[in-house]
């Protein structure tokens, strides 16, 4: 048996491994054996290696499997669909084996702050203060936002998957479709408008959230039906029509009278700038999303010995997130094995794993509209009973880890992002020189040549929040320096921002082969040494960090040490 199991699971294992054969009275399991509370209704893993007897109508050798996920006990095999055993009618010889998957019966611990309401009014006040600092705000000013509408799939009566507009959620905390909000700056009053009750819809979908429920759920002052929106806007105009100032993001809706000219210029930059720095509630959401992603990445590690295709690993990751309550992914995950890992945003996730050295997993859960973005690179070679990096992969992984550590030593509020990015390149050049992949010049000459961009072509990271590539960053169009071309953040990092730190080294034929034909490649790259590294594909390590005055808090705890990852794959951890 590996790992520590709950008492009820240990009891279940004991009942199986302790049987004495078909004549034993304990073979006659009660009818409740298939119930959700019985030990046969939970999925765990415990290999005893013995032939025992169990009261089941299934072929010999079949694993006892059922699923009720929890985050406390990582899976060591690919989860199998839920199976509740029927009342037994005979005994069957089988191998004593239970397979465990994480279950909702043991939920993740959340920061107590998340038991309170999302701080929508504090966000409204923050945006209002920003508007006052950048433009003249009248005494009768309001913010109006429209939430995402229900949109049907083309030529279909099913709605598209719903994703709330992020500015709307930031100022409301509401993830319902077809809603509106109005925030009056002079009175700091936030009003949410929710869809009117549709009796026909109730028949199919049940009762929606009503006004009294919305007031209890959201940080708002009032909740009205959408049918009252036009009259509410008109009441604002009647109070002081000539002085009415309405800030909007998009062209004004029909509810705004034609003689009222809304301000479409200032609200978006105000919201975007305010979203860059996170409050304690937002940090708790991001931390929780990372906690779930850590469990999912760990589950992928444990699934490697049994997986045969990239899609097996993707399925493990998503299933772990859903079982922890995170039904949405922050972005389309990347599960690239072998040379597929050299494609930065590889999307297919459907290739066999056989014969490939590593798999790059870039995937993250979303929790209450807040994202995690975590990348790990795992070994696929199974040796000595576990996963092992081959020498070339191990060397590149260690180099990327050095790059990230070098950045972390410098990271704090007020540091220029460009300097951090350049430091990562300096470490990459040093490492590639040590390995013999680069040659023919000093580290300074290689940095000046920008040859490292062929191996590390993307930016160091980006802001993170309600979007994976979150707002802010002040990217510069037309950047001529190849090393800085794809930076998603420019300038100093403010205290309270959350960024990803994701250096990488890649062996992408599409990028490198043209370079090898040119003067820089012939001078600085040893093709003979490089030949040994194509199969490494690419290595990226990505953590989400909250920037503080004197340093940072790493929100990501997914395993990334070489020995730690290899031990998990081998089932020793």
PDB file of N, CA and C in Angstrom, residues 285-376:
ATOM      1  N   UNK A 285      -8.410  34.492  -4.180  1.00  0.00           N
ATOM      2  CA  UNK A 285      -8.963  33.761  -5.321  1.00  0.00           C
ATOM      3  C   UNK A 285      -7.854  33.181  -6.187  1.00  0.00           C
ATOM      4  N   UNK A 286      -6.825  33.983  -6.459  1.00  0.00           N
ATOM      5  CA  UNK A 286      -5.700  33.518  -7.273  1.00  0.00           C
ATOM      6  C   UNK A 286      -4.949  32.395  -6.564  1.00  0.00           C
ATOM      7  N   UNK A 287      -4.790  32.522  -5.258  1.00  0.00           N
ATOM      8  CA  UNK A 287      -4.099  31.493  -4.481  1.00  0.00           C
ATOM      9  C   UNK A 287      -4.875  30.182  -4.529  1.00  0.00           C
ATOM     10  N   UNK A 288      -6.208  30.282  -4.442  1.00  0.00           N
ATOM     11  CA  UNK A 288      -7.029  29.063  -4.462  1.00  0.00           C
ATOM     12  C   UNK A 288      -6.988  28.402  -5.841  1.00  0.00           C
ATOM     13  N   UNK A 289      -7.045  29.203  -6.888  1.00  0.00           N
ATOM     14  CA  UNK A 289      -6.912  28.639  -8.238  1.00  0.00           C
ATOM     15  C   UNK A 289      -5.587  27.900  -8.383  1.00  0.00           C
ATOM     16  N   UNK A 290      -4.532  28.455  -7.814  1.00  0.00           N
ATOM     17  CA  UNK A 290      -3.226  27.805  -7.871  1.00  0.00           C
ATOM     18  C   UNK A 290      -3.194  26.520  -7.055  1.00  0.00           C
ATOM     19  N   UNK A 291      -3.882  26.499  -5.926  1.00  0.00           N
ATOM     20  CA  UNK A 291      -3.934  25.289  -5.112  1.00  0.00           C
ATOM     21  C   UNK A 291      -4.547  24.142  -5.901  1.00  0.00           C
ATOM     22  N   UNK A 292      -5.617  24.427  -6.615  1.00  0.00           N
ATOM     23  CA  UNK A 292      -6.262  23.392  -7.436  1.00  0.00           C
ATOM     24  C   UNK A 292      -5.346  22.976  -8.573  1.00  0.00           C
ATOM     25  N   UNK A 293      -4.684  23.932  -9.207  1.00  0.00           N
ATOM     26  CA  UNK A 293      -3.773  23.599 -10.305  1.00  0.00           C
ATOM     27  C   UNK A 293      -2.609  22.753  -9.814  1.00  0.00           C
ATOM     28  N   UNK A 294      -2.140  23.012  -8.605  1.00  0.00           N
ATOM     29  CA  UNK A 294      -1.072  22.188  -8.036  1.00  0.00           C
ATOM     30  C   UNK A 294      -1.527  20.737  -7.921  1.00  0.00           C
ATOM     31  N   UNK A 295      -2.740  20.523  -7.427  1.00  0.00           N
ATOM     32  CA  UNK A 295      -3.264  19.161  -7.331  1.00  0.00           C
ATOM     33  C   UNK A 295      -3.370  18.512  -8.707  1.00  0.00           C
ATOM     34  N   UNK A 296      -3.779  19.301  -9.705  1.00  0.00           N
ATOM     35  CA  UNK A 296      -3.941  18.755 -11.056  1.00  0.00           C
ATOM     36  C   UNK A 296      -2.594  18.410 -11.678  1.00  0.00           C
ATOM     37  N   UNK A 297      -1.591  19.275 -11.514  1.00  0.00           N
ATOM     38  CA  UNK A 297      -0.256  18.968 -12.041  1.00  0.00           C
ATOM     39  C   UNK A 297       0.324  17.737 -11.337  1.00  0.00           C
ATOM     40  N   UNK A 298       0.076  17.616 -10.042  1.00  0.00           N
ATOM     41  CA  UNK A 298       0.557  16.448  -9.312  1.00  0.00           C
ATOM     42  C   UNK A 298      -0.127  15.178  -9.806  1.00  0.00           C
ATOM     43  N   UNK A 299      -1.420  15.283 -10.093  1.00  0.00           N
ATOM     44  CA  UNK A 299      -2.147  14.130 -10.636  1.00  0.00           C
ATOM     45  C   UNK A 299      -1.581  13.712 -11.983  1.00  0.00           C
ATOM     46  N   UNK A 300      -1.189  14.688 -12.808  1.00  0.00           N
ATOM     47  CA  UNK A 300      -0.570  14.366 -14.100  1.00  0.00           C
ATOM     48  C   UNK A 300       0.734  13.609 -13.878  1.00  0.00           C
ATOM     49  N   UNK A 301       1.535  14.052 -12.931  1.00  0.00           N
ATOM     50  CA  UNK A 301       2.774  13.336 -12.622  1.00  0.00           C
ATOM     51  C   UNK A 301       2.480  11.882 -12.279  1.00  0.00           C
ATOM     52  N   UNK A 302       1.481  11.647 -11.442  1.00  0.00           N
ATOM     53  CA  UNK A 302       1.162  10.289 -11.020  1.00  0.00           C
ATOM     54  C   UNK A 302       0.576   9.460 -12.169  1.00  0.00           C
ATOM     55  N   UNK A 303       0.002  10.118 -13.154  1.00  0.00           N
ATOM     56  CA  UNK A 303      -0.617   9.397 -14.274  1.00  0.00           C
ATOM     57  C   UNK A 303       0.387   8.999 -15.350  1.00  0.00           C
ATOM     58  N   UNK A 304       1.575   9.586 -15.326  1.00  0.00           N
ATOM     59  CA  UNK A 304       2.537   9.354 -16.404  1.00  0.00           C
ATOM     60  C   UNK A 304       2.845   7.873 -16.630  1.00  0.00           C
ATOM     61  N   UNK A 305       3.059   7.056 -15.589  1.00  0.00           N
ATOM     62  CA  UNK A 305       3.377   5.648 -15.865  1.00  0.00           C
ATOM     63  C   UNK A 305       2.279   4.894 -16.596  1.00  0.00           C
ATOM     64  N   UNK A 306       1.048   5.382 -16.533  1.00  0.00           N
ATOM     65  CA  UNK A 306      -0.076   4.665 -17.139  1.00  0.00           C
ATOM     66  C   UNK A 306      -0.558   5.310 -18.436  1.00  0.00           C
ATOM     67  N   UNK A 307      -0.146   6.539 -18.701  1.00  0.00           N
ATOM     68  CA  UNK A 307      -0.657   7.270 -19.859  1.00  0.00           C
ATOM     69  C   UNK A 307       0.033   6.811 -21.138  1.00  0.00           C
ATOM     70  N   UNK A 308      -0.705   6.852 -22.222  1.00  0.00           N
ATOM     71  CA  UNK A 308      -0.143   6.495 -23.522  1.00  0.00           C
ATOM     72  C   UNK A 308      -0.245   7.628 -24.536  1.00  0.00           C
ATOM     73  N   UNK A 309      -1.012   8.655 -24.219  1.00  0.00           N
ATOM     74  CA  UNK A 309      -1.253   9.729 -25.173  1.00  0.00           C
ATOM     75  C   UNK A 309      -1.330  11.053 -24.413  1.00  0.00           C
ATOM     76  N   UNK A 310      -1.013  12.145 -25.093  1.00  0.00           N
ATOM     77  CA  UNK A 310      -1.116  13.466 -24.469  1.00  0.00           C
ATOM     78  C   UNK A 310      -2.512  13.714 -23.917  1.00  0.00           C
ATOM     79  N   UNK A 311      -3.515  13.198 -24.604  1.00  0.00           N
ATOM     80  CA  UNK A 311      -4.890  13.458 -24.170  1.00  0.00           C
ATOM     81  C   UNK A 311      -5.211  12.764 -22.848  1.00  0.00           C
ATOM     82  N   UNK A 312      -4.497  11.695 -22.522  1.00  0.00           N
ATOM     83  CA  UNK A 312      -4.691  11.065 -21.215  1.00  0.00           C
ATOM     84  C   UNK A 312      -4.288  12.022 -20.100  1.00  0.00           C
ATOM     85  N   UNK A 313      -3.204  12.734 -20.301  1.00  0.00           N
ATOM     86  CA  UNK A 313      -2.715  13.678 -19.292  1.00  0.00           C
ATOM     87  C   UNK A 313      -3.633  14.890 -19.202  1.00  0.00           C
ATOM     88  N   UNK A 314      -4.111  15.356 -20.347  1.00  0.00           N
ATOM     89  CA  UNK A 314      -5.056  16.479 -20.340  1.00  0.00           C
ATOM     90  C   UNK A 314      -6.331  16.093 -19.601  1.00  0.00           C
ATOM     91  N   UNK A 315      -6.816  14.886 -19.851  1.00  0.00           N
ATOM     92  CA  UNK A 315      -8.039  14.420 -19.184  1.00  0.00           C
ATOM     93  C   UNK A 315      -7.831  14.335 -17.673  1.00  0.00           C
ATOM     94  N   UNK A 316      -6.677  13.863 -17.246  1.00  0.00           N
ATOM     95  CA  UNK A 316      -6.375  13.787 -15.819  1.00  0.00           C
ATOM     96  C   UNK A 316      -6.386  15.173 -15.189  1.00  0.00           C
ATOM     97  N   UNK A 317      -5.763  16.124 -15.866  1.00  0.00           N
ATOM     98  CA  UNK A 317      -5.696  17.489 -15.327  1.00  0.00           C
ATOM     99  C   UNK A 317      -7.097  18.079 -15.180  1.00  0.00           C
ATOM    100  N   UNK A 318      -7.873  18.015 -16.235  1.00  0.00           N
ATOM    101  CA  UNK A 318      -9.205  18.630 -16.209  1.00  0.00           C
ATOM    102  C   UNK A 318     -10.107  17.934 -15.194  1.00  0.00           C
ATOM    103  N   UNK A 319     -10.043  16.607 -15.135  1.00  0.00           N
ATOM    104  CA  UNK A 319     -10.877  15.872 -14.189  1.00  0.00           C
ATOM    105  C   UNK A 319     -10.541  16.252 -12.747  1.00  0.00           C
ATOM    106  N   UNK A 320      -9.263  16.434 -12.455  1.00  0.00           N
ATOM    107  CA  UNK A 320      -8.869  16.822 -11.101  1.00  0.00           C
ATOM    108  C   UNK A 320      -9.405  18.201 -10.756  1.00  0.00           C
ATOM    109  N   UNK A 321      -9.334  19.129 -11.712  1.00  0.00           N
ATOM    110  CA  UNK A 321      -9.858  20.477 -11.469  1.00  0.00           C
ATOM    111  C   UNK A 321     -11.365  20.456 -11.226  1.00  0.00           C
ATOM    112  N   UNK A 322     -12.088  19.730 -12.059  1.00  0.00           N
ATOM    113  CA  UNK A 322     -13.545  19.686 -11.918  1.00  0.00           C
ATOM    114  C   UNK A 322     -13.926  19.041 -10.591  1.00  0.00           C
ATOM    115  N   UNK A 323     -13.229  17.985 -10.210  1.00  0.00           N
ATOM    116  CA  UNK A 323     -13.554  17.312  -8.958  1.00  0.00           C
ATOM    117  C   UNK A 323     -13.305  18.217  -7.752  1.00  0.00           C
ATOM    118  N   UNK A 324     -12.446  19.232  -7.935  1.00  0.00           N
ATOM    119  CA  UNK A 324     -12.184  20.198  -6.864  1.00  0.00           C
ATOM    120  C   UNK A 324     -13.103  21.404  -6.952  1.00  0.00           C
ATOM    121  N   UNK A 325     -14.051  21.390  -7.887  1.00  0.00           N
ATOM    122  CA  UNK A 325     -15.018  22.473  -8.010  1.00  0.00           C
ATOM    123  C   UNK A 325     -14.679  23.524  -9.047  1.00  0.00           C
ATOM    124  N   UNK A 326     -13.533  23.388  -9.694  1.00  0.00           N
ATOM    125  CA  UNK A 326     -13.132  24.349 -10.733  1.00  0.00           C
ATOM    126  C   UNK A 326     -13.568  23.795 -12.087  1.00  0.00           C
ATOM    127  N   UNK A 327     -14.740  24.208 -12.538  1.00  0.00           N
ATOM    128  CA  UNK A 327     -15.309  23.643 -13.753  1.00  0.00           C
ATOM    129  C   UNK A 327     -14.763  24.279 -15.026  1.00  0.00           C
ATOM    130  N   UNK A 328     -14.052  25.394 -14.877  1.00  0.00           N
ATOM    131  CA  UNK A 328     -13.528  26.091 -16.052  1.00  0.00           C
ATOM    132  C   UNK A 328     -12.014  26.146 -15.996  1.00  0.00           C
ATOM    133  N   UNK A 329     -11.398  25.967 -17.153  1.00  0.00           N
ATOM    134  CA  UNK A 329      -9.964  26.164 -17.275  1.00  0.00           C
ATOM    135  C   UNK A 329      -9.684  27.631 -17.591  1.00  0.00           C
ATOM    136  N   UNK A 330      -8.558  28.133 -17.103  1.00  0.00           N
ATOM    137  CA  UNK A 330      -8.209  29.524 -17.355  1.00  0.00           C
ATOM    138  C   UNK A 330      -7.893  29.762 -18.827  1.00  0.00           C
ATOM    139  N   UNK A 331      -7.486  28.715 -19.521  1.00  0.00           N
ATOM    140  CA  UNK A 331      -7.131  28.801 -20.942  1.00  0.00           C
ATOM    141  C   UNK A 331      -7.034  27.379 -21.468  1.00  0.00           C
ATOM    142  N   UNK A 332      -6.916  27.249 -22.767  1.00  0.00           N
ATOM    143  CA  UNK A 332      -6.776  25.923 -23.371  1.00  0.00           C
ATOM    144  C   UNK A 332      -5.400  25.386 -23.005  1.00  0.00           C
ATOM    145  N   UNK A 333      -5.367  24.275 -22.274  1.00  0.00           N
ATOM    146  CA  UNK A 333      -4.107  23.746 -21.784  1.00  0.00           C
ATOM    147  C   UNK A 333      -3.195  23.242 -22.888  1.00  0.00           C
ATOM    148  N   UNK A 334      -1.908  23.222 -22.576  1.00  0.00           N
ATOM    149  CA  UNK A 334      -0.872  22.740 -23.494  1.00  0.00           C
ATOM    150  C   UNK A 334      -0.286  21.470 -22.891  1.00  0.00           C
ATOM    151  N   UNK A 335      -0.370  20.372 -23.614  1.00  0.00           N
ATOM    152  CA  UNK A 335       0.183  19.098 -23.179  1.00  0.00           C
ATOM    153  C   UNK A 335       1.028  18.563 -24.328  1.00  0.00           C
ATOM    154  N   UNK A 336       2.221  19.121 -24.456  1.00  0.00           N
ATOM    155  CA  UNK A 336       3.067  18.846 -25.605  1.00  0.00           C
ATOM    156  C   UNK A 336       4.219  17.921 -25.243  1.00  0.00           C
ATOM    157  N   UNK A 337       4.269  16.776 -25.883  1.00  0.00           N
ATOM    158  CA  UNK A 337       5.335  15.814 -25.618  1.00  0.00           C
ATOM    159  C   UNK A 337       6.390  15.876 -26.706  1.00  0.00           C
ATOM    160  N   UNK A 338       7.612  15.501 -26.346  1.00  0.00           N
ATOM    161  CA  UNK A 338       8.690  15.482 -27.330  1.00  0.00           C
ATOM    162  C   UNK A 338       8.898  16.834 -27.980  1.00  0.00           C
ATOM    163  N   UNK A 339       9.062  16.828 -29.298  1.00  0.00           N
ATOM    164  CA  UNK A 339       9.298  18.076 -30.023  1.00  0.00           C
ATOM    165  C   UNK A 339       8.054  18.967 -30.068  1.00  0.00           C
ATOM    166  N   UNK A 340       6.895  18.434 -29.724  1.00  0.00           N
ATOM    167  CA  UNK A 340       5.701  19.285 -29.637  1.00  0.00           C
ATOM    168  C   UNK A 340       5.870  20.368 -28.578  1.00  0.00           C
ATOM    169  N   UNK A 341       6.698  20.096 -27.581  1.00  0.00           N
ATOM    170  CA  UNK A 341       6.921  21.065 -26.510  1.00  0.00           C
ATOM    171  C   UNK A 341       7.676  22.290 -26.996  1.00  0.00           C
ATOM    172  N   UNK A 342       8.255  22.227 -28.192  1.00  0.00           N
ATOM    173  CA  UNK A 342       8.960  23.375 -28.748  1.00  0.00           C
ATOM    174  C   UNK A 342       8.008  24.396 -29.358  1.00  0.00           C
ATOM    175  N   UNK A 343       6.744  24.017 -29.536  1.00  0.00           N
ATOM    176  CA  UNK A 343       5.721  24.948 -30.012  1.00  0.00           C
ATOM    177  C   UNK A 343       5.119  25.635 -28.802  1.00  0.00           C
ATOM    178  N   UNK A 344       5.282  26.957 -28.715  1.00  0.00           N
ATOM    179  CA  UNK A 344       4.974  27.664 -27.483  1.00  0.00           C
ATOM    180  C   UNK A 344       3.531  27.475 -27.037  1.00  0.00           C
ATOM    181  N   UNK A 345       2.589  27.561 -27.957  1.00  0.00           N
ATOM    182  CA  UNK A 345       1.176  27.379 -27.628  1.00  0.00           C
ATOM    183  C   UNK A 345       0.604  26.182 -28.388  1.00  0.00           C
ATOM    184  N   UNK A 346       1.266  25.059 -28.242  1.00  0.00           N
ATOM    185  CA  UNK A 346       0.818  23.803 -28.848  1.00  0.00           C
ATOM    186  C   UNK A 346      -0.603  23.494 -28.392  1.00  0.00           C
ATOM    187  N   UNK A 347      -1.474  23.085 -29.316  1.00  0.00           N
ATOM    188  CA  UNK A 347      -2.893  22.945 -28.992  1.00  0.00           C
ATOM    189  C   UNK A 347      -3.470  21.552 -29.236  1.00  0.00           C
ATOM    190  N   UNK A 348      -2.796  20.702 -29.984  1.00  0.00           N
ATOM    191  CA  UNK A 348      -3.439  19.454 -30.413  1.00  0.00           C
ATOM    192  C   UNK A 348      -3.671  18.485 -29.248  1.00  0.00           C
ATOM    193  N   UNK A 349      -2.675  18.278 -28.415  1.00  0.00           N
ATOM    194  CA  UNK A 349      -2.824  17.422 -27.230  1.00  0.00           C
ATOM    195  C   UNK A 349      -3.385  16.045 -27.559  1.00  0.00           C
ATOM    196  N   UNK A 350      -2.913  15.453 -28.631  1.00  0.00           N
ATOM    197  CA  UNK A 350      -3.480  14.166 -29.042  1.00  0.00           C
ATOM    198  C   UNK A 350      -2.442  13.199 -29.604  1.00  0.00           C
ATOM    199  N   UNK A 351      -1.175  13.415 -29.302  1.00  0.00           N
ATOM    200  CA  UNK A 351      -0.130  12.571 -29.875  1.00  0.00           C
ATOM    201  C   UNK A 351       0.336  11.517 -28.875  1.00  0.00           C
ATOM    202  N   UNK A 352       0.765  10.352 -29.386  1.00  0.00           N
ATOM    203  CA  UNK A 352       1.234   9.289 -28.481  1.00  0.00           C
ATOM    204  C   UNK A 352       2.507   9.703 -27.744  1.00  0.00           C
ATOM    205  N   UNK A 353       2.684   9.161 -26.550  1.00  0.00           N
ATOM    206  CA  UNK A 353       3.831   9.505 -25.714  1.00  0.00           C
ATOM    207  C   UNK A 353       5.013   8.578 -25.931  1.00  0.00           C
ATOM    208  N   UNK A 354       4.792   7.454 -26.554  1.00  0.00           N
ATOM    209  CA  UNK A 354       5.842   6.447 -26.698  1.00  0.00           C
ATOM    210  C   UNK A 354       7.056   7.037 -27.419  1.00  0.00           C
ATOM    211  N   UNK A 355       8.224   6.770 -26.878  1.00  0.00           N
ATOM    212  CA  UNK A 355       9.462   7.191 -27.516  1.00  0.00           C
ATOM    213  C   UNK A 355       9.828   8.642 -27.296  1.00  0.00           C
ATOM    214  N   UNK A 356       9.075   9.359 -26.480  1.00  0.00           N
ATOM    215  CA  UNK A 356       9.352  10.776 -26.244  1.00  0.00           C
ATOM    216  C   UNK A 356       9.928  10.981 -24.847  1.00  0.00           C
ATOM    217  N   UNK A 357      10.794  11.992 -24.754  1.00  0.00           N
ATOM    218  CA  UNK A 357      11.550  12.158 -23.508  1.00  0.00           C
ATOM    219  C   UNK A 357      10.769  12.870 -22.412  1.00  0.00           C
ATOM    220  N   UNK A 358      10.041  13.912 -22.797  1.00  0.00           N
ATOM    221  CA  UNK A 358       9.410  14.776 -21.797  1.00  0.00           C
ATOM    222  C   UNK A 358       8.043  15.223 -22.278  1.00  0.00           C
ATOM    223  N   UNK A 359       7.282  15.809 -21.361  1.00  0.00           N
ATOM    224  CA  UNK A 359       6.020  16.445 -21.717  1.00  0.00           C
ATOM    225  C   UNK A 359       5.949  17.793 -21.011  1.00  0.00           C
ATOM    226  N   UNK A 360       5.637  18.824 -21.767  1.00  0.00           N
ATOM    227  CA  UNK A 360       5.454  20.164 -21.214  1.00  0.00           C
ATOM    228  C   UNK A 360       3.970  20.365 -20.964  1.00  0.00           C
ATOM    229  N   UNK A 361       3.621  20.658 -19.729  1.00  0.00           N
ATOM    230  CA  UNK A 361       2.223  20.853 -19.329  1.00  0.00           C
ATOM    231  C   UNK A 361       2.045  22.298 -18.881  1.00  0.00           C
ATOM    232  N   UNK A 362       1.342  23.066 -19.675  1.00  0.00           N
ATOM    233  CA  UNK A 362       1.027  24.468 -19.367  1.00  0.00           C
ATOM    234  C   UNK A 362      -0.489  24.535 -19.229  1.00  0.00           C
ATOM    235  N   UNK A 363      -0.974  24.503 -17.993  1.00  0.00           N
ATOM    236  CA  UNK A 363      -2.420  24.431 -17.765  1.00  0.00           C
ATOM    237  C   UNK A 363      -2.740  25.002 -16.388  1.00  0.00           C
ATOM    238  N   UNK A 364      -3.924  25.607 -16.277  1.00  0.00           N
ATOM    239  CA  UNK A 364      -4.304  26.203 -15.011  1.00  0.00           C
ATOM    240  C   UNK A 364      -5.805  26.263 -14.829  1.00  0.00           C
ATOM    241  N   UNK A 365      -6.238  26.088 -13.604  1.00  0.00           N
ATOM    242  CA  UNK A 365      -7.653  26.171 -13.273  1.00  0.00           C
ATOM    243  C   UNK A 365      -8.081  27.626 -13.125  1.00  0.00           C
ATOM    244  N   UNK A 366      -9.359  27.860 -13.344  1.00  0.00           N
ATOM    245  CA  UNK A 366      -9.969  29.156 -13.059  1.00  0.00           C
ATOM    246  C   UNK A 366     -10.885  28.996 -11.853  1.00  0.00           C
ATOM    247  N   UNK A 367     -10.835  29.976 -10.951  1.00  0.00           N
ATOM    248  CA  UNK A 367     -11.698  29.918  -9.771  1.00  0.00           C
ATOM    249  C   UNK A 367     -12.411  31.261  -9.623  1.00  0.00           C
ATOM    250  N   UNK A 368     -13.732  31.244  -9.772  1.00  0.00           N
ATOM    251  CA  UNK A 368     -14.547  32.444  -9.608  1.00  0.00           C
ATOM    252  C   UNK A 368     -14.004  33.589 -10.457  1.00  0.00           C
ATOM    253  N   UNK A 369     -13.769  33.292 -11.715  1.00  0.00           N
ATOM    254  CA  UNK A 369     -13.325  34.262 -12.725  1.00  0.00           C
ATOM    255  C   UNK A 369     -11.861  34.674 -12.571  1.00  0.00           C
ATOM    256  N   UNK A 370     -11.109  34.056 -11.689  1.00  0.00           N
ATOM    257  CA  UNK A 370      -9.692  34.376 -11.524  1.00  0.00           C
ATOM    258  C   UNK A 370      -8.837  33.179 -11.941  1.00  0.00           C
ATOM    259  N   UNK A 371      -7.721  33.485 -12.591  1.00  0.00           N
ATOM    260  CA  UNK A 371      -6.948  32.478 -13.307  1.00  0.00           C
ATOM    261  C   UNK A 371      -5.695  32.048 -12.556  1.00  0.00           C
ATOM    262  N   UNK A 372      -5.281  30.840 -12.826  1.00  0.00           N
ATOM    263  CA  UNK A 372      -3.915  30.407 -12.539  1.00  0.00           C
ATOM    264  C   UNK A 372      -3.271  30.065 -13.876  1.00  0.00           C
ATOM    265  N   UNK A 373      -1.970  30.148 -13.925  1.00  0.00           N
ATOM    266  CA  UNK A 373      -1.228  29.884 -15.168  1.00  0.00           C
ATOM    267  C   UNK A 373       0.076  29.218 -14.759  1.00  0.00           C
ATOM    268  N   UNK A 374       0.124  27.902 -14.861  1.00  0.00           N
ATOM    269  CA  UNK A 374       1.234  27.135 -14.313  1.00  0.00           C
ATOM    270  C   UNK A 374       1.800  26.219 -15.397  1.00  0.00           C
ATOM    271  N   UNK A 375       3.122  26.226 -15.529  1.00  0.00           N
ATOM    272  CA  UNK A 375       3.779  25.336 -16.488  1.00  0.00           C
ATOM    273  C   UNK A 375       4.817  24.495 -15.774  1.00  0.00           C
ATOM    274  N   UNK A 376       4.809  23.221 -16.090  1.00  0.00           N
ATOM    275  CA  UNK A 376       5.824  22.290 -15.622  1.00  0.00           C
ATOM    276  C   UNK A 376       6.254  21.411 -16.804  1.00  0.00           C
TER     277      UNK A 376
END
